[in-house]
Amino acid sequence: MTTLLCRMRCSSWLPLRGAHRLTNVIHRDGARLLAGSGRPLTVYSRPDTRGQHTRAVDPTEVDLQRLEGQDEGGNTRRAKLLKYVKSSMRELVSSLSSDSAVRVVIFRSSVPGVFCAGADLKERALMNNTESDLFVHGLRSLMTQIALFPTPTIAAMDGVALGGGLELALACDLRTASYSAQMGLIETTRGLLPGAGGSQRLPRMVGPTLAKELIFTGRRVGGQTALEMGLVNRAVEQTQTGDAAYREALALAREILPQAPVAVRMAKEAINRGMEVDISSAMAIERMCYARVIPTRDRQEGMAAFIEKRPPRYTGE
C-alpha cells in the first residue's frame, strides 16, 4: 500500500463474550489527500454505538482506541501510508491473519470522497528503474498478502478508487461502493500498466474482454456501472455523512459474522484455490477443505441447533 495516497481504515470483526468486537485499523497519510481538509481528525460516531471517540492526531502516529456499544472491545491504529511504512502494513496484516478470533475485515478510508487515489507520482518520479521495480514488487506482494487473508475481506469504496487503490479493492473478497464512487485502473494514462495485481485480478472478476477495455482505455466507472459489470457486490446511494459504502459493508459483515468461522475460512480457501486449477483438481481441494470442517465442534453445534430449532452458537472450534 505504501505510497498509495489514502487514509485507510480496516475493520476486523471478532467475538467477545457473546457480543461482537470490531477492531478498526486506520492508516493515514498527511499528503495530497489532506489538502483543504484541515488538521487530521478522526471521529467514531455510529448510530448503533454507545460511545464516540474524537481525537486530533499526528498523521504519522500509531495508537489504539477502544470502541464501545455493539462492537465493544475494538481498537484503532493509525499509520502514515508512505513507502517506509510498507513493512508496518505487512506486519499488521500478518498479525490479523494469525488471530483466529478475527471474522471479517473491512477496508475503508477516513478521507471524505476518496477510498484511495493511487500512488504518489512525485515520489515515484524520484525512483530509478530498479527502485521503481522493487517498490511495485513490494506493493504487489502486499496486495497478495491481503488476497490470501484467511477470513473474508471487504473494501468499502465511498469515493475515488484509482490505480493501486482499486487494486487494493480487487485484492479483497467483496466490495461495496456508493453510486458516486469512481474507480478505474488508470495506469496506461501514465505510461504504466497495473502492477499490483490489477492486470490479473480484474480479468478474473469481470472477464478478459471487459478488463482489457477498461485497462487499455484507463476508463473510470461509477458505482452503478461497477455493480452492473460485477466489479462490486453492492452499490448504494451516498449519504450525507459520506459513508454509505461503509455502512453497506458493515451490513454485509454482520451477515457473515454469525456463520461458523472455520466453515467460512475453508469456503474461502476452497473457492480461491479452486479457481486457479482445473475442475478435477478443484474438487480435490473442496474435499480437503470439507474434511477440515467435519471434526469441528462448530459442525456438531450446527447440526444440534438445526435439530433443536434454535440459533447456533459457534465458537470457531
CSV table of C-alpha atoms in Angstrom, one decimal:
chain,number,residue,atom,x,y,z
A,1,MET,CA,0.0,0.0,0.0
A,2,THR,CA,2.9,2.3,0.9
A,3,THR,CA,2.7,5.4,-1.2
A,4,LEU,CA,-1.0,5.0,-2.0
A,5,LEU,CA,-2.4,8.4,-1.0
A,6,CYS,CA,-5.2,7.4,1.3
A,7,ARG,CA,-6.0,7.1,4.9
A,8,MET,CA,-7.3,3.6,5.2
A,9,ARG,CA,-9.4,2.1,7.9
A,10,CYS,CA,-9.6,-1.7,8.1
A,11,SER,CA,-12.1,-3.2,10.4
A,12,SER,CA,-11.9,-6.7,11.7
A,13,TRP,CA,-14.8,-8.5,13.4
A,14,LEU,CA,-14.1,-10.7,16.4
A,15,PRO,CA,-16.4,-12.4,19.0
A,16,LEU,CA,-16.3,-11.1,22.6
A,17,ARG,CA,-18.2,-12.8,25.4
A,18,GLY,CA,-21.3,-13.4,23.3
A,19,ALA,CA,-21.2,-10.0,21.7
A,20,HIS,CA,-19.2,-8.8,18.7
A,21,ARG,CA,-16.0,-6.9,18.7
A,22,LEU,CA,-14.8,-4.6,16.0
A,23,THR,CA,-11.2,-3.7,15.5
A,24,ASN,CA,-10.6,-0.7,13.3
A,25,VAL,CA,-7.1,-0.2,12.0
A,26,ILE,CA,-6.6,3.2,10.4
A,27,HIS,CA,-3.7,4.0,8.2
A,28,ARG,CA,-3.3,7.7,7.2
A,29,ASP,CA,-1.1,9.8,5.1
A,30,GLY,CA,-0.7,13.6,5.5
A,31,ALA,CA,-0.1,14.3,1.9
A,32,ARG,CA,-2.2,15.3,-1.1
A,33,LEU,CA,-5.5,13.9,0.1
A,34,LEU,CA,-5.4,16.1,3.2
A,35,ALA,CA,-5.3,19.3,1.2
A,36,GLY,CA,-8.1,21.6,2.3
A,37,SER,CA,-9.3,19.2,5.0
A,38,GLY,CA,-7.7,21.0,7.9
A,39,ARG,CA,-6.0,19.1,10.7
A,40,PRO,CA,-6.4,15.3,10.6
A,41,LEU,CA,-9.3,14.5,12.9
A,42,THR,CA,-10.9,11.1,13.4
A,43,VAL,CA,-14.4,10.7,14.8
A,44,TYR,CA,-16.1,7.4,15.5
A,45,SER,CA,-19.8,8.1,15.7
A,46,ARG,CA,-22.3,5.4,14.8
A,47,PRO,CA,-26.0,5.3,15.4
A,48,ASP,CA,-25.7,1.8,17.0
A,49,THR,CA,-22.7,2.8,19.2
A,50,ARG,CA,-22.9,4.0,22.8
A,51,GLY,CA,-19.6,5.7,22.7
A,52,GLN,CA,-18.0,8.3,20.5
A,53,HIS,CA,-14.3,8.9,20.2
A,54,THR,CA,-12.8,12.1,18.7
A,55,ARG,CA,-9.1,12.8,18.6
A,56,ALA,CA,-6.8,15.0,16.7
A,57,VAL,CA,-3.7,13.1,15.7
A,58,ASP,CA,-0.3,13.4,14.1
A,59,PRO,CA,-0.8,11.6,10.8
A,60,THR,CA,2.4,9.6,11.5
A,61,GLU,CA,1.1,8.4,14.9
A,62,VAL,CA,0.2,4.8,15.6
A,63,ASP,CA,-2.2,4.4,18.5
A,64,LEU,CA,-5.1,2.4,19.8
A,65,GLN,CA,-8.6,3.5,20.7
A,66,ARG,CA,-11.4,1.4,22.2
A,67,LEU,CA,-14.9,1.2,20.6
A,68,GLU,CA,-18.0,0.7,22.6
A,69,GLY,CA,-21.5,-0.4,22.1
A,70,GLN,CA,-22.4,-3.3,19.8
A,71,ASP,CA,-18.8,-3.5,18.7
A,72,GLU,CA,-17.3,-3.2,22.2
A,73,GLY,CA,-13.7,-4.1,22.6
A,74,GLY,CA,-12.5,-2.7,19.3
A,75,ASN,CA,-9.1,-1.0,18.8
A,76,THR,CA,-8.0,1.6,16.3
A,77,ARG,CA,-4.5,2.0,14.9
A,78,ARG,CA,-3.2,4.8,12.6
A,79,ALA,CA,-0.1,4.9,10.4
A,80,LYS,CA,1.1,7.1,7.6
A,81,LEU,CA,0.8,5.3,4.2
A,82,LEU,CA,4.2,6.0,2.7
A,83,LYS,CA,6.8,3.6,1.3
A,84,TYR,CA,8.7,3.4,4.6
A,85,VAL,CA,5.7,2.0,6.4
A,86,LYS,CA,5.2,-0.9,4.0
A,87,SER,CA,6.7,-3.3,6.5
A,88,SER,CA,4.4,-2.0,9.2
A,89,MET,CA,1.4,-2.6,7.0
A,90,ARG,CA,2.6,-6.1,6.2
A,91,GLU,CA,3.1,-6.7,9.9
A,92,LEU,CA,-0.4,-5.5,10.6
A,93,VAL,CA,-2.0,-7.8,8.1
A,94,SER,CA,0.2,-10.7,9.3
A,95,SER,CA,-0.8,-10.2,12.9
A,96,LEU,CA,-4.5,-10.1,12.0
A,97,SER,CA,-4.0,-13.2,9.8
A,98,SER,CA,-2.7,-15.2,12.7
A,99,ASP,CA,-5.5,-14.1,15.0
A,100,SER,CA,-8.1,-16.9,15.0
A,101,ALA,CA,-10.7,-14.7,16.5
A,102,VAL,CA,-10.9,-12.3,13.5
A,103,ARG,CA,-14.0,-13.0,11.5
A,104,VAL,CA,-14.3,-10.3,8.8
A,105,VAL,CA,-12.0,-7.4,7.8
A,106,ILE,CA,-13.3,-4.2,6.2
A,107,PHE,CA,-11.0,-1.7,4.4
A,108,ARG,CA,-12.3,1.9,4.3
A,109,SER,CA,-10.9,5.4,4.0
A,110,SER,CA,-11.4,8.2,6.5
A,111,VAL,CA,-10.8,10.8,3.8
A,112,PRO,CA,-14.2,12.2,2.5
A,113,GLY,CA,-14.8,11.3,-1.1
A,114,VAL,CA,-11.6,9.2,-1.5
A,115,PHE,CA,-11.1,5.5,-1.0
A,116,CYS,CA,-7.6,5.5,-2.4
A,117,ALA,CA,-6.4,7.8,-5.1
A,118,GLY,CA,-3.4,5.8,-6.2
A,119,ALA,CA,0.4,6.2,-6.0
A,120,ASP,CA,2.3,9.4,-5.2
A,121,LEU,CA,3.7,10.1,-8.6
A,122,LYS,CA,6.0,12.7,-7.3
A,123,GLU,CA,7.6,10.2,-5.0
A,124,ARG,CA,7.7,7.6,-7.8
A,125,ALA,CA,9.4,10.1,-10.2
A,126,LEU,CA,12.4,10.2,-7.8
A,127,MET,CA,13.0,6.5,-8.1
A,128,ASN,CA,15.4,5.0,-10.6
A,129,ASN,CA,14.3,1.9,-12.6
A,130,THR,CA,15.5,-0.6,-10.1
A,131,GLU,CA,13.9,1.2,-7.2
A,132,SER,CA,10.6,1.5,-9.1
A,133,ASP,CA,10.6,-2.2,-9.9
A,134,LEU,CA,11.3,-3.2,-6.3
A,135,PHE,CA,8.7,-0.8,-5.0
A,136,VAL,CA,5.9,-2.2,-7.2
A,137,HIS,CA,7.1,-5.7,-6.4
A,138,GLY,CA,6.7,-4.9,-2.7
A,139,LEU,CA,3.3,-3.4,-3.3
A,140,ARG,CA,2.2,-6.5,-5.4
A,141,SER,CA,3.4,-8.7,-2.5
A,142,LEU,CA,1.3,-6.8,0.0
A,143,MET,CA,-1.8,-7.0,-2.1
A,144,THR,CA,-1.2,-10.7,-2.5
A,145,GLN,CA,-0.9,-11.0,1.3
A,146,ILE,CA,-4.3,-9.2,1.6
A,147,ALA,CA,-5.8,-11.5,-1.0
A,148,LEU,CA,-4.6,-14.6,0.9
A,149,PHE,CA,-6.0,-13.3,4.2
A,150,PRO,CA,-7.8,-16.3,5.8
A,151,THR,CA,-11.1,-14.7,6.6
A,152,PRO,CA,-13.4,-12.6,4.4
A,153,THR,CA,-12.3,-9.1,3.5
A,154,ILE,CA,-14.5,-6.2,2.3
A,155,ALA,CA,-13.5,-3.0,0.6
A,156,ALA,CA,-15.9,-0.1,1.2
A,157,MET,CA,-15.4,2.4,-1.5
A,158,ASP,CA,-17.2,5.7,-0.6
A,159,GLY,CA,-15.2,7.7,-3.1
A,160,VAL,CA,-12.4,7.6,-5.7
A,161,ALA,CA,-10.5,4.3,-6.1
A,162,LEU,CA,-7.9,4.6,-8.8
A,163,GLY,CA,-4.9,2.6,-9.8
A,164,GLY,CA,-3.4,1.0,-6.7
A,165,GLY,CA,-6.5,2.0,-4.8
A,166,LEU,CA,-8.7,-0.2,-7.0
A,167,GLU,CA,-6.0,-2.9,-6.9
A,168,LEU,CA,-6.4,-3.0,-3.1
A,169,ALA,CA,-10.2,-3.4,-3.5
A,170,LEU,CA,-9.6,-6.1,-6.1
A,171,ALA,CA,-7.5,-8.0,-3.6
A,172,CYS,CA,-10.4,-8.1,-1.2
A,173,ASP,CA,-13.1,-10.8,-1.3
A,174,LEU,CA,-16.0,-8.4,-1.5
A,175,ARG,CA,-16.6,-4.8,-2.5
A,176,THR,CA,-19.3,-2.2,-1.7
A,177,ALA,CA,-19.5,1.2,-3.3
A,178,SER,CA,-21.5,4.3,-3.3
A,179,TYR,CA,-23.1,5.3,-6.6
A,180,SER,CA,-20.9,8.4,-6.6
A,181,ALA,CA,-17.7,6.5,-6.2
A,182,GLN,CA,-15.3,6.5,-9.2
A,183,MET,CA,-13.0,3.6,-9.8
A,184,GLY,CA,-10.5,2.6,-12.5
A,185,LEU,CA,-7.1,1.1,-13.4
A,186,ILE,CA,-5.7,4.3,-15.0
A,187,GLU,CA,-2.1,3.3,-15.2
A,188,THR,CA,-1.9,3.3,-19.0
A,189,THR,CA,-2.7,7.1,-18.9
A,190,ARG,CA,0.6,7.5,-17.0
A,191,GLY,CA,2.7,5.3,-19.3
A,192,LEU,CA,2.3,2.3,-16.9
A,193,LEU,CA,0.2,-0.8,-16.5
A,194,PRO,CA,-1.5,-2.1,-13.4
A,195,GLY,CA,1.4,-3.6,-11.4
A,196,ALA,CA,0.0,-4.6,-8.1
A,197,GLY,CA,-2.2,-7.4,-9.3
A,198,GLY,CA,-4.8,-5.4,-11.2
A,199,SER,CA,-4.0,-6.8,-14.6
A,200,GLN,CA,-4.7,-10.3,-13.3
A,201,ARG,CA,-7.5,-9.9,-10.8
A,202,LEU,CA,-9.7,-7.6,-12.9
A,203,PRO,CA,-10.0,-10.2,-15.8
A,204,ARG,CA,-10.8,-12.9,-13.3
A,205,MET,CA,-13.5,-10.7,-11.9
A,206,VAL,CA,-15.2,-9.2,-14.9
A,207,GLY,CA,-13.8,-11.3,-17.8
A,208,PRO,CA,-10.8,-10.6,-20.0
A,209,THR,CA,-12.7,-8.7,-22.8
A,210,LEU,CA,-14.2,-6.1,-20.5
A,211,ALA,CA,-11.0,-5.9,-18.4
A,212,LYS,CA,-8.9,-5.2,-21.5
A,213,GLU,CA,-11.3,-2.4,-22.5
A,214,LEU,CA,-11.1,-0.8,-19.0
A,215,ILE,CA,-7.3,-1.2,-18.7
A,216,PHE,CA,-6.5,-0.2,-22.3
A,217,THR,CA,-8.6,3.0,-22.1
A,218,GLY,CA,-7.9,3.8,-18.4
A,219,ARG,CA,-11.6,4.4,-18.1
A,220,ARG,CA,-13.2,5.3,-14.8
A,221,VAL,CA,-16.6,3.9,-13.9
A,222,GLY,CA,-19.2,4.8,-11.2
A,223,GLY,CA,-20.7,2.6,-8.6
A,224,GLN,CA,-23.8,1.7,-10.5
A,225,THR,CA,-21.8,0.7,-13.6
A,226,ALA,CA,-19.4,-1.2,-11.4
A,227,LEU,CA,-22.3,-3.2,-9.9
A,228,GLU,CA,-23.7,-4.0,-13.4
A,229,MET,CA,-20.3,-5.3,-14.6
A,230,GLY,CA,-19.7,-7.4,-11.4
A,231,LEU,CA,-16.9,-5.3,-10.2
A,232,VAL,CA,-18.6,-4.7,-6.8
A,233,ASN,CA,-21.1,-6.8,-4.9
A,234,ARG,CA,-23.3,-3.9,-3.7
A,235,ALA,CA,-23.8,-0.3,-4.7
A,236,VAL,CA,-25.9,2.3,-2.8
A,237,GLU,CA,-26.8,5.9,-2.8
A,238,GLN,CA,-24.3,8.1,-0.9
A,239,THR,CA,-25.5,9.5,2.4
A,240,GLN,CA,-25.0,13.0,3.8
A,241,THR,CA,-22.3,11.6,6.1
A,242,GLY,CA,-20.4,10.1,3.1
A,243,ASP,CA,-20.1,6.6,4.5
A,244,ALA,CA,-22.9,4.7,2.6
A,245,ALA,CA,-20.5,2.0,1.3
A,246,TYR,CA,-19.0,1.5,4.7
A,247,ARG,CA,-22.5,1.1,6.2
A,248,GLU,CA,-23.3,-1.4,3.5
A,249,ALA,CA,-20.0,-3.2,4.2
A,250,LEU,CA,-20.9,-3.4,7.9
A,251,ALA,CA,-24.3,-4.8,7.0
A,252,LEU,CA,-22.6,-7.4,4.8
A,253,ALA,CA,-20.1,-8.2,7.6
A,254,ARG,CA,-22.9,-8.7,10.0
A,255,GLU,CA,-24.5,-11.3,7.7
A,256,ILE,CA,-21.2,-13.2,7.6
A,257,LEU,CA,-20.4,-12.9,11.3
A,258,PRO,CA,-23.0,-15.3,12.7
A,259,GLN,CA,-21.8,-18.2,10.4
A,260,ALA,CA,-19.4,-20.9,11.5
A,261,PRO,CA,-15.9,-19.3,11.4
A,262,VAL,CA,-14.0,-22.4,10.3
A,263,ALA,CA,-16.5,-23.2,7.6
A,264,VAL,CA,-16.3,-19.6,6.2
A,265,ARG,CA,-12.5,-19.8,6.2
A,266,MET,CA,-12.5,-23.2,4.5
A,267,ALA,CA,-15.1,-22.0,2.0
A,268,LYS,CA,-12.9,-19.1,1.1
A,269,GLU,CA,-9.8,-21.3,0.7
A,270,ALA,CA,-11.8,-23.8,-1.5
A,271,ILE,CA,-13.1,-21.0,-3.8
A,272,ASN,CA,-9.8,-19.2,-4.1
A,273,ARG,CA,-7.6,-22.3,-4.7
A,274,GLY,CA,-10.2,-24.0,-6.9
A,275,MET,CA,-10.5,-21.0,-9.2
A,276,GLU,CA,-6.8,-21.4,-10.2
A,277,VAL,CA,-6.9,-25.1,-11.2
A,278,ASP,CA,-8.9,-27.5,-13.5
A,279,ILE,CA,-12.2,-28.8,-12.2
A,280,SER,CA,-10.9,-32.2,-11.2
A,281,SER,CA,-8.2,-30.6,-9.1
A,282,ALA,CA,-10.7,-28.2,-7.7
A,283,MET,CA,-12.9,-31.0,-6.5
A,284,ALA,CA,-9.9,-32.5,-4.7
A,285,ILE,CA,-9.4,-29.1,-3.0
A,286,GLU,CA,-13.0,-28.9,-2.0
A,287,ARG,CA,-12.8,-32.4,-0.4
A,288,MET,CA,-9.7,-31.4,1.5
A,289,CYS,CA,-11.3,-28.3,2.8
A,290,TYR,CA,-14.5,-30.1,3.7
A,291,ALA,CA,-12.5,-32.7,5.6
A,292,ARG,CA,-11.1,-30.0,7.8
A,293,VAL,CA,-14.6,-28.9,8.7
A,294,ILE,CA,-16.0,-32.3,9.6
A,295,PRO,CA,-14.3,-32.8,13.0
A,296,THR,CA,-15.0,-29.3,14.3
A,297,ARG,CA,-17.2,-28.5,17.3
A,298,ASP,CA,-19.0,-25.9,15.1
A,299,ARG,CA,-20.2,-28.6,12.7
A,300,GLN,CA,-21.7,-30.5,15.7
A,301,GLU,CA,-23.2,-27.3,17.0
A,302,GLY,CA,-24.7,-26.5,13.6
A,303,MET,CA,-26.4,-29.9,13.4
A,304,ALA,CA,-27.6,-29.7,17.0
A,305,ALA,CA,-29.0,-26.3,16.6
A,306,PHE,CA,-30.9,-27.4,13.5
A,307,ILE,CA,-32.4,-30.4,15.3
A,308,GLU,CA,-33.3,-28.3,18.4
A,309,LYS,CA,-34.7,-25.5,16.2
A,310,ARG,CA,-32.5,-22.8,17.8
A,311,PRO,CA,-29.8,-20.3,16.5
A,312,PRO,CA,-26.4,-22.0,16.6
A,313,ARG,CA,-23.7,-20.7,18.9
A,314,TYR,CA,-20.4,-21.1,17.1
A,315,THR,CA,-17.1,-20.7,18.8
A,316,GLY,CA,-14.6,-21.2,15.9
A,317,GLU,CA,-13.5,-24.6,17.2
